[in-house]
PDB file of C-alpha atoms in Angstrom:
ATOM      1  CA  MET V 457     -14.289 -18.109 -17.885  1.00 36.00           C
ATOM      2  CA  TRP V 458     -11.169 -16.272 -17.890  1.00 38.00           C
ATOM      3  CA  ARG V 459     -12.547 -13.002 -19.251  1.00 44.00           C
ATOM      4  CA  ARG V 460     -15.408 -12.920 -17.198  1.00 44.00           C
ATOM      5  CA  GLY V 461     -12.838 -13.228 -14.135  1.00 44.00           C
ATOM      6  CA  LEU V 462     -10.512 -10.706 -15.296  1.00 45.00           C
ATOM      7  CA  ALA V 463     -13.859  -8.727 -16.023  1.00 45.00           C
ATOM      8  CA  ARG V 464     -15.010  -8.912 -12.077  1.00 50.00           C
ATOM      9  CA  HIS V 465     -11.419  -8.429 -11.359  1.00 52.00           C
ATOM     10  CA  ASP V 466     -11.299  -5.049 -12.903  1.00 78.00           C
ATOM     11  CA  PRO V 467      -8.549  -2.876 -13.140  1.00 87.00           C
ATOM     12  CA  LEU V 468     -10.483   0.659 -13.167  1.00 86.00           C
ATOM     13  CA  ILE V 469     -11.976  -0.195 -10.013  1.00 87.00           C
ATOM     14  CA  ALA V 470      -8.563  -0.798  -8.190  1.00 89.00           C
ATOM     15  CA  LEU V 471      -7.674   2.621 -10.035  1.00 92.00           C
ATOM     16  CA  GLU V 472     -10.427   4.471  -8.566  1.00 89.00           C
ATOM     17  CA  PHE V 473     -10.273   3.074  -5.340  1.00 88.00           C
ATOM     18  CA  LEU V 474      -6.630   3.621  -4.472  1.00 93.00           C
ATOM     19  CA  THR V 475      -6.194   6.969  -6.388  1.00 94.00           C
ATOM     20  CA  THR V 476      -8.130   9.967  -6.435  1.00 93.00           C
ATOM     21  CA  LEU V 477      -8.725   9.731 -10.300  1.00 87.00           C
ATOM     22  CA  ARG V 478     -12.344   9.160 -11.702  1.00 81.00           C
ATOM     23  CA  LEU V 479     -11.816   8.087 -15.304  1.00 76.00           C
ATOM     24  CA  ARG V 480     -15.861   7.567 -16.021  1.00 68.00           C
ATOM     25  CA  ARG V 481     -18.987   8.110 -14.393  1.00 64.00           C
ATOM     26  CA  VAL V 482     -18.577   7.722 -10.493  1.00 56.00           C
ATOM     27  CA  ARG V 483     -20.291   4.449  -9.308  1.00 62.00           C
ATOM     28  CA  THR V 484     -20.813   2.924  -5.870  1.00 63.00           C
ATOM     29  CA  TRP V 485     -18.774  -0.425  -6.080  1.00 64.00           C
ATOM     30  CA  ASP V 486     -19.864  -3.178  -3.387  1.00 67.00           C
ATOM     31  CA  ASP V 487     -16.995  -4.764  -1.406  1.00 68.00           C
ATOM     32  CA  ALA V 488     -16.791  -7.648  -2.968  1.00 70.00           C
ATOM     33  CA  ARG V 489     -16.378  -6.094  -6.313  1.00 74.00           C
ATOM     34  CA  VAL V 490     -13.428  -4.013  -4.297  1.00 75.00           C
ATOM     35  CA  GLY V 491     -11.961  -6.717  -2.917  1.00 76.00           C
ATOM     36  CA  ALA V 492     -11.511  -8.691  -6.002  1.00 79.00           C
ATOM     37  CA  ALA V 493      -9.440  -5.464  -7.557  1.00 87.00           C
ATOM     38  CA  LEU V 494      -6.644  -6.411  -4.859  1.00 91.00           C
ATOM     39  CA  ALA V 495      -5.263  -8.286  -8.689  1.00 92.00           C
ATOM     40  CA  TRP V 496      -4.445  -5.106  -9.366  1.00 95.00           C
ATOM     41  CA  PHE V 497      -3.177  -2.846  -6.639  1.00 96.00           C
ATOM     42  CA  PRO V 498       0.710  -3.641  -7.663  1.00 97.00           C
ATOM     43  CA  ALA V 499       0.173  -1.817 -11.183  1.00 97.00           C
ATOM     44  CA  VAL V 500      -1.895   1.009  -9.470  1.00 97.00           C
ATOM     45  CA  GLY V 501       1.181   1.489  -7.226  1.00 98.00           C
ATOM     46  CA  LEU V 502       3.792   1.146 -10.099  1.00 98.00           C
ATOM     47  CA  LEU V 503       1.205   3.935 -11.629  1.00 98.00           C
ATOM     48  CA  LEU V 504       1.691   5.929  -8.114  1.00 98.00           C
ATOM     49  CA  GLY V 505       5.488   5.364  -8.569  1.00 98.00           C
ATOM     50  CA  ALA V 506       5.967   6.392 -11.949  1.00 98.00           C
ATOM     51  CA  ALA V 507       3.924   9.921 -11.109  1.00 98.00           C
ATOM     52  CA  LEU V 508       6.398  10.184  -8.046  1.00 98.00           C
ATOM     53  CA  TRP V 509       9.724   9.402 -10.234  1.00 97.00           C
ATOM     54  CA  ALA V 510       8.291  12.181 -12.700  1.00 97.00           C
ATOM     55  CA  LEU V 511       7.445  14.864 -10.539  1.00 97.00           C
ATOM     56  CA  ASP V 512      11.105  14.077  -8.488  1.00 97.00           C
ATOM     57  CA  ARG V 513      12.863  14.216 -11.868  1.00 96.00           C
ATOM     58  CA  GLY V 514      11.015  17.780 -12.248  1.00 96.00           C
ATOM     59  CA  LEU V 515      12.277  19.273  -8.992  1.00 96.00           C
ATOM     60  CA  ALA V 516      15.527  18.091  -9.598  1.00 92.00           C
ATOM     61  CA  GLY V 517      18.015  20.923  -9.055  1.00 87.00           C
ATOM     62  CA  LEU V 518      15.467  23.007  -8.036  1.00 94.00           C
ATOM     63  CA  LEU V 519      14.780  21.991  -4.518  1.00 95.00           C
ATOM     64  CA  PRO V 520      17.120  20.443  -1.881  1.00 94.00           C
ATOM     65  CA  PRO V 521      16.340  16.647  -1.305  1.00 93.00           C
ATOM     66  CA  THR V 522      14.382  17.256   2.216  1.00 95.00           C
ATOM     67  CA  ALA V 523      12.402  19.627   0.383  1.00 97.00           C
ATOM     68  CA  ALA V 524      11.695  17.558  -2.808  1.00 97.00           C
ATOM     69  CA  ALA V 525      10.910  14.480  -0.181  1.00 98.00           C
ATOM     70  CA  ALA V 526       8.351  16.358   1.475  1.00 98.00           C
ATOM     71  CA  LEU V 527       7.023  17.281  -1.985  1.00 98.00           C
ATOM     72  CA  LEU V 528       6.820  13.847  -3.471  1.00 98.00           C
ATOM     73  CA  LEU V 529       4.881  12.574   0.240  1.00 98.00           C
ATOM     74  CA  ALA V 530       2.502  15.190  -0.008  1.00 98.00           C
ATOM     75  CA  ALA V 531       1.791  14.421  -3.503  1.00 98.00           C
ATOM     76  CA  LEU V 532       1.247  10.917  -2.913  1.00 98.00           C
ATOM     77  CA  ALA V 533      -1.076  11.489  -0.150  1.00 97.00           C
ATOM     78  CA  LEU V 534      -3.119  13.977  -2.252  1.00 97.00           C
ATOM     79  CA  ALA V 535      -3.292  11.408  -5.119  1.00 97.00           C
ATOM     80  CA  THR V 536      -4.595   8.349  -3.124  1.00 97.00           C
ATOM     81  CA  GLY V 537      -6.816  10.937  -1.124  1.00 95.00           C
ATOM     82  CA  ALA V 538      -4.892  10.211   2.025  1.00 94.00           C
ATOM     83  CA  LEU V 539      -6.858   6.645   1.925  1.00 92.00           C
ATOM     84  CA  HIS V 540      -4.144   4.474   3.647  1.00 94.00           C
ATOM     85  CA  LEU V 541      -2.587   7.256   6.223  1.00 95.00           C
ATOM     86  CA  ASP V 542      -6.297   7.424   7.516  1.00 92.00           C
ATOM     87  CA  GLY V 543      -6.343   3.671   7.993  1.00 92.00           C
ATOM     88  CA  VAL V 544      -2.769   4.105   9.971  1.00 95.00           C
ATOM     89  CA  ALA V 545      -4.700   6.419  12.058  1.00 92.00           C
ATOM     90  CA  ASP V 546      -7.589   4.783  12.801  1.00 91.00           C
ATOM     91  CA  THR V 547      -5.638   1.311  13.335  1.00 91.00           C
ATOM     92  CA  ALA V 548      -3.380   2.944  15.612  1.00 92.00           C
ATOM     93  CA  ASP V 549      -6.221   4.575  18.055  1.00 88.00           C
ATOM     94  CA  GLY V 550      -8.294   1.222  18.152  1.00 86.00           C
ATOM     95  CA  LEU V 551      -4.818  -0.832  19.199  1.00 85.00           C
ATOM     96  CA  ALA V 552      -4.094   1.974  21.536  1.00 84.00           C
ATOM     97  CA  ALA V 553      -7.696   1.906  23.343  1.00 80.00           C
ATOM     98  CA  GLN V 554      -8.234   0.088  26.366  1.00 78.00           C
ATOM     99  CA  ARG V 555     -11.133  -1.336  25.421  1.00 78.00           C
ATOM    100  CA  GLU V 556     -12.761  -4.584  24.382  1.00 78.00           C
ATOM    101  CA  ARG V 557     -12.711  -6.250  21.022  1.00 75.00           C
ATOM    102  CA  GLU V 558     -15.819  -4.597  20.125  1.00 79.00           C
ATOM    103  CA  ALA V 559     -15.553  -1.465  21.097  1.00 77.00           C
ATOM    104  CA  ARG V 560     -12.061  -1.533  19.393  1.00 79.00           C
ATOM    105  CA  LEU V 561     -13.380  -2.201  16.084  1.00 80.00           C
ATOM    106  CA  GLU V 562     -16.496   0.743  16.641  1.00 78.00           C
ATOM    107  CA  LEU V 563     -13.789   3.519  17.872  1.00 78.00           C
ATOM    108  CA  MET V 564     -11.777   2.818  14.177  1.00 82.00           C
ATOM    109  CA  ARG V 565     -15.440   2.932  12.665  1.00 82.00           C
ATOM    110  CA  GLU V 566     -15.660   6.533  13.656  1.00 78.00           C
ATOM    111  CA  GLY V 567     -12.269   7.403  11.863  1.00 68.00           C
ATOM    112  CA  THR V 568     -11.502  10.306  14.633  1.00 76.00           C
ATOM    113  CA  ALA V 569      -7.990  10.324  14.573  1.00 77.00           C
ATOM    114  CA  GLY V 570      -6.886  10.442  18.534  1.00 84.00           C
ATOM    115  CA  PRO V 571      -3.443  11.133  19.874  1.00 89.00           C
ATOM    116  CA  ALA V 572      -2.369   7.516  18.924  1.00 91.00           C
ATOM    117  CA  GLY V 573      -3.549   8.187  15.437  1.00 91.00           C
ATOM    118  CA  VAL V 574      -1.782  11.325  14.993  1.00 94.00           C
ATOM    119  CA  THR V 575       1.679   9.717  16.868  1.00 96.00           C
ATOM    120  CA  ALA V 576       1.898   7.231  14.581  1.00 95.00           C
ATOM    121  CA  LEU V 577       1.262   9.229  11.391  1.00 95.00           C
ATOM    122  CA  VAL V 578       3.872  11.727  12.446  1.00 97.00           C
ATOM    123  CA  LEU V 579       6.394   8.960  12.933  1.00 97.00           C
ATOM    124  CA  LEU V 580       5.561   7.447  10.001  1.00 97.00           C
ATOM    125  CA  LEU V 581       5.913  10.032   7.538  1.00 98.00           C
ATOM    126  CA  LEU V 582       9.009  10.966   9.338  1.00 98.00           C
ATOM    127  CA  ALA V 583      10.421   7.702   8.259  1.00 98.00           C
ATOM    128  CA  GLN V 584       9.457   7.983   4.968  1.00 98.00           C
ATOM    129  CA  TRP V 585      10.741  11.370   4.798  1.00 98.00           C
ATOM    130  CA  ALA V 586      14.271  10.840   6.254  1.00 98.00           C
ATOM    131  CA  ALA V 587      14.601   7.920   3.744  1.00 98.00           C
ATOM    132  CA  LEU V 588      13.316  10.023   0.577  1.00 97.00           C
ATOM    133  CA  ALA V 589      15.743  12.948   1.529  1.00 97.00           C
ATOM    134  CA  ALA V 590      18.609  10.415   2.025  1.00 97.00           C
ATOM    135  CA  LEU V 591      17.997   8.402  -1.550  1.00 97.00           C
ATOM    136  CA  ASP V 592      20.207   9.468  -4.608  1.00 95.00           C
ATOM    137  CA  GLY V 593      21.429   8.058  -7.886  1.00 93.00           C
ATOM    138  CA  ALA V 594      19.665   5.158  -9.306  1.00 96.00           C
ATOM    139  CA  ALA V 595      18.245   3.456  -6.323  1.00 97.00           C
ATOM    140  CA  ARG V 596      16.036   6.630  -5.648  1.00 97.00           C
ATOM    141  CA  GLY V 597      14.224   6.415  -9.024  1.00 96.00           C
ATOM    142  CA  ALA V 598      13.837   2.646  -8.600  1.00 98.00           C
ATOM    143  CA  ALA V 599      12.949   3.124  -5.018  1.00 98.00           C
ATOM    144  CA  LEU V 600      10.148   5.512  -6.218  1.00 98.00           C
ATOM    145  CA  LEU V 601       8.991   3.462  -8.612  1.00 98.00           C
ATOM    146  CA  LEU V 602       9.194  -0.029  -6.657  1.00 98.00           C
ATOM    147  CA  ALA V 603       8.190   0.681  -3.202  1.00 98.00           C
ATOM    148  CA  PRO V 604       4.642   2.179  -3.783  1.00 98.00           C
ATOM    149  CA  ALA V 605       3.915  -1.067  -5.568  1.00 98.00           C
ATOM    150  CA  LEU V 606       5.576  -3.806  -3.587  1.00 98.00           C
ATOM    151  CA  ALA V 607       3.577  -2.085  -0.430  1.00 98.00           C
ATOM    152  CA  ARG V 608       0.069  -2.584  -2.193  1.00 97.00           C
ATOM    153  CA  TRP V 609       1.193  -5.927  -2.715  1.00 97.00           C
ATOM    154  CA  ALA V 610       1.726  -6.453   0.663  1.00 97.00           C
ATOM    155  CA  VAL V 611      -2.274  -6.449   1.406  1.00 95.00           C
ATOM    156  CA  VAL V 612      -2.384  -9.798  -0.377  1.00 95.00           C
ATOM    157  CA  PRO V 613      -0.312 -11.761   1.943  1.00 95.00           C
ATOM    158  CA  ALA V 614      -2.122  -9.942   5.257  1.00 95.00           C
ATOM    159  CA  ALA V 615      -5.050 -10.789   3.654  1.00 92.00           C
ATOM    160  CA  ALA V 616      -4.429 -14.523   3.137  1.00 91.00           C
ATOM    161  CA  CYS V 617      -2.814 -14.811   6.452  1.00 92.00           C
ATOM    162  CA  TYR V 618      -5.232 -13.274   8.936  1.00 92.00           C
ATOM    163  CA  ARG V 619      -9.136 -13.648   8.793  1.00 89.00           C
ATOM    164  CA  PRO V 620     -11.037 -10.595   8.518  1.00 88.00           C
ATOM    165  CA  ALA V 621     -12.236  -9.030  12.531  1.00 84.00           C
ATOM    166  CA  ARG V 622     -15.843  -8.173  10.757  1.00 76.00           C
ATOM    167  CA  SER V 623     -18.139 -10.057   8.579  1.00 71.00           C
ATOM    168  CA  SER V 624     -18.235  -7.666   6.085  1.00 70.00           C
ATOM    169  CA  GLY V 625     -16.314  -4.310   4.777  1.00 69.00           C
ATOM    170  CA  LEU V 626     -13.240  -4.349   2.940  1.00 72.00           C
ATOM    171  CA  GLY V 627     -11.557  -6.827   5.260  1.00 71.00           C
ATOM    172  CA  HIS V 628     -13.624  -9.425   4.547  1.00 76.00           C
ATOM    173  CA  ALA V 629     -13.965  -8.967   0.723  1.00 75.00           C
ATOM    174  CA  ALA V 630     -10.421  -8.713   0.255  1.00 77.00           C
ATOM    175  CA  ALA V 631      -9.887 -12.008   2.394  1.00 76.00           C
ATOM    176  CA  THR V 632     -13.006 -13.599   0.063  1.00 79.00           C
ATOM    177  CA  ALA V 633     -11.245 -12.290  -3.359  1.00 78.00           C
ATOM    178  CA  LEU V 634      -8.035 -13.798  -2.837  1.00 84.00           C
ATOM    179  CA  TRP V 635      -8.190 -16.494  -5.808  1.00 80.00           C
ATOM    180  CA  PRO V 636      -8.114 -17.639  -8.201  1.00 81.00           C
ATOM    181  CA  LEU V 637      -6.884 -14.118 -10.097  1.00 85.00           C
ATOM    182  CA  ALA V 638      -5.716 -12.316  -7.164  1.00 88.00           C
ATOM    183  CA  VAL V 639      -2.695 -14.000  -5.415  1.00 91.00           C
ATOM    184  CA  PRO V 640      -1.149 -14.999  -8.657  1.00 94.00           C
ATOM    185  CA  LEU V 641      -1.244 -11.804 -10.873  1.00 94.00           C
ATOM    186  CA  ALA V 642      -0.771  -9.330  -8.236  1.00 96.00           C
ATOM    187  CA  THR V 643       2.360 -11.521  -7.015  1.00 97.00           C
ATOM    188  CA  ALA V 644       3.681 -12.269 -10.500  1.00 97.00           C
ATOM    189  CA  THR V 645       3.233  -8.146 -11.069  1.00 97.00           C
ATOM    190  CA  ALA V 646       4.940  -7.500  -7.979  1.00 98.00           C
ATOM    191  CA  ALA V 647       7.695  -9.673  -8.262  1.00 98.00           C
ATOM    192  CA  GLY V 648       8.355  -9.003 -11.969  1.00 98.00           C
ATOM    193  CA  ALA V 649       8.751  -5.226 -11.161  1.00 98.00           C
ATOM    194  CA  ALA V 650      10.974  -6.148  -8.312  1.00 98.00           C
ATOM    195  CA  VAL V 651      13.155  -8.025 -10.397  1.00 98.00           C
ATOM    196  CA  VAL V 652      13.396  -5.213 -13.476  1.00 97.00           C
ATOM    197  CA  LEU V 653      14.141  -2.805 -10.575  1.00 98.00           C
ATOM    198  CA  PHE V 654      16.882  -4.352  -8.566  1.00 97.00           C
ATOM    199  CA  GLY V 655      17.540  -7.883 -10.707  1.00 97.00           C
ATOM    200  CA  ALA V 656      17.029 -11.238  -8.472  1.00 96.00           C
ATOM    201  CA  PRO V 657      17.807  -9.480  -5.266  1.00 96.00           C
ATOM    202  CA  GLY V 658      14.867  -7.311  -5.584  1.00 97.00           C
ATOM    203  CA  LEU V 659      12.850 -10.692  -4.584  1.00 98.00           C
ATOM    204  CA  LEU V 660      14.408 -10.295  -1.290  1.00 98.00           C
ATOM    205  CA  LEU V 661      12.568  -6.663  -1.256  1.00 98.00           C
ATOM    206  CA  LEU V 662       9.226  -8.581  -1.791  1.00 98.00           C
ATOM    207  CA  ALA V 663      10.163 -10.685   0.858  1.00 98.00           C
ATOM    208  CA  LEU V 664      10.499  -7.937   2.960  1.00 98.00           C
ATOM    209  CA  ALA V 665       7.086  -6.225   1.910  1.00 98.00           C
ATOM    210  CA  GLY V 666       5.348  -9.951   2.983  1.00 98.00           C
ATOM    211  CA  ALA V 667       7.298 -10.011   6.352  1.00 98.00           C
ATOM    212  CA  SER V 668       6.342  -6.177   7.091  1.00 98.00           C
ATOM    213  CA  ALA V 669       2.693  -7.235   5.848  1.00 97.00           C
ATOM    214  CA  LEU V 670       2.728 -10.065   8.382  1.00 97.00           C
ATOM    215  CA  ALA V 671       4.069  -8.390  11.139  1.00 97.00           C
ATOM    216  CA  THR V 672       1.810  -5.160  10.922  1.00 96.00           C
ATOM    217  CA  ALA V 673      -1.373  -7.519  10.236  1.00 95.00           C
ATOM    218  CA  GLY V 674      -0.612  -9.431  13.066  1.00 95.00           C
ATOM    219  CA  ALA V 675      -0.066  -7.247  15.607  1.00 92.00           C
ATOM    220  CA  ALA V 676      -3.444  -5.927  14.785  1.00 91.00           C
ATOM    221  CA  ALA V 677      -5.425  -9.415  14.819  1.00 91.00           C
ATOM    222  CA  ARG V 678      -4.182 -10.271  18.382  1.00 90.00           C
ATOM    223  CA  MET V 679      -6.252  -7.105  19.189  1.00 86.00           C
ATOM    224  CA  LEU V 680      -8.908  -6.852  17.179  1.00 87.00           C
ATOM    225  CA  GLY V 681      -9.708 -10.779  16.411  1.00 87.00           C
ATOM    226  CA  GLY V 682      -8.738 -10.066  13.110  1.00 89.00           C
ATOM    227  CA  VAL V 683      -7.770  -7.540  10.074  1.00 91.00           C
ATOM    228  CA  THR V 684      -9.928  -4.794   8.744  1.00 89.00           C
ATOM    229  CA  GLY V 685      -9.905  -2.286   5.863  1.00 87.00           C
ATOM    230  CA  ASP V 686      -7.898  -0.017   7.988  1.00 91.00           C
ATOM    231  CA  THR V 687      -5.428  -2.454   8.765  1.00 94.00           C
ATOM    232  CA  HIS V 688      -4.682  -3.040   5.267  1.00 93.00           C
ATOM    233  CA  GLY V 689      -4.110   0.542   5.470  1.00 95.00           C
ATOM    234  CA  ALA V 690      -1.800   0.444   8.015  1.00 96.00           C
ATOM    235  CA  VAL V 691       0.183  -2.878   5.932  1.00 97.00           C
ATOM    236  CA  VAL V 692       0.056  -0.494   2.856  1.00 98.00           C
ATOM    237  CA  GLU V 693       2.292   2.660   4.609  1.00 98.00           C
ATOM    238  CA  VAL V 694       4.540   0.819   7.245  1.00 98.00           C
ATOM    239  CA  ALA V 695       5.460  -1.532   3.944  1.00 98.00           C
ATOM    240  CA  GLN V 696       5.946   1.751   1.999  1.00 98.00           C
ATOM    241  CA  ALA V 697       8.195   3.210   4.735  1.00 98.00           C
ATOM    242  CA  VAL V 698       9.881  -0.031   5.342  1.00 98.00           C
ATOM    243  CA  LEU V 699      11.044  -0.658   1.704  1.00 98.00           C
ATOM    244  CA  TRP V 700      12.505   2.267   1.093  1.00 98.00           C
ATOM    245  CA  LEU V 701      14.743   2.449   4.615  1.00 98.00           C
ATOM    246  CA  ALA V 702      15.912  -1.347   3.308  1.00 98.00           C
ATOM    247  CA  ILE V 703      16.518   0.330  -0.325  1.00 98.00           C
ATOM    248  CA  LEU V 704      18.563   3.059   0.998  1.00 98.00           C
ATOM    249  CA  ALA V 705      20.629   1.052   3.699  1.00 97.00           C
ATOM    250  CA  GLY V 706      21.024  -1.951   0.798  1.00 97.00           C
ATOM    251  CA  SER V 707      22.360   0.402  -2.023  1.00 96.00           C
ATOM    252  CA  ASP V 708      24.580   2.190   0.632  1.00 93.00           C
ATOM    253  CA  ARG V 709      26.297  -0.817   1.249  1.00 94.00           C
ATOM    254  CA  GLY V 710      26.239  -2.652  -1.944  1.00 92.00           C
ATOM    255  CA  TRP V 711      23.331  -5.238  -1.305  1.00 93.00           C
ATOM    256  CA  LEU V 712      21.506  -3.747  -3.659  1.00 95.00           C
ATOM    257  CA  VAL V 713      22.152  -2.231  -7.171  1.00 95.00           C
ATOM    258  CA  ALA V 714      19.162  -0.286  -9.096  1.00 96.00           C
ATOM    259  CA  THR V 715      18.681  -0.542 -12.876  1.00 94.00           C
ATOM    260  CA  GLU V 716      19.426   2.692 -14.460  1.00 91.00           C
ATOM    261  CA  LEU V 717      16.146   4.369 -15.504  1.00 89.00           C
ATOM    262  CA  PRO V 718      16.200   7.143 -18.383  1.00 79.00           C
TER     263      PRO V 718
END
């Protein structure tokens, strides 16, 4: 039974959904299988973080931190196909529209970025860039590894606490695939990474990611009647910005001590 559960929660689906990597023949997965792959979202986030860390090491000494930060964000957007950034823009446009609930959801489904979406993207990327440009030392490497993992885990509390706005789609799929494996496995992965990289205080970062997710999803749920796949994308990007800024503030004041990486 356990093996059948793991097969249903295929890690390769998570990898191919969250990144542009295609390690096998391209398939079309139904929403339920993608939702079940939520169990592996933090693990894929760790892989993305490791790639960012390796790129940052390669750029060290070649470019100033401000330029390196911009390239890191560009690389992350390319590696993920701007999946979550698209969710930010669509969610912002849906929430800003002076329309009824169904009309807001239809606008988000269209996927055309309007003024609110563009503004949200610019402000969010600016916050992420500012944090990465200022991070240094051991905290920088640990932040690059951890924030993408905890940000993708943040979909778990958002999906668990707010009902889906639609009866189909990725928002609905995530809400129906949380148990029995996705919540414990994703949370154990995220918590383990946080403790390894920041010790016990790393669990505060996990809690912060969860609080950020609930705030973002809650704002969307109030106006949309629930959450969608786009909302989950916004949850990821907002949590990532919050975490990088929190790690910057915590390390500067000595509240967080990062593990030294090789």
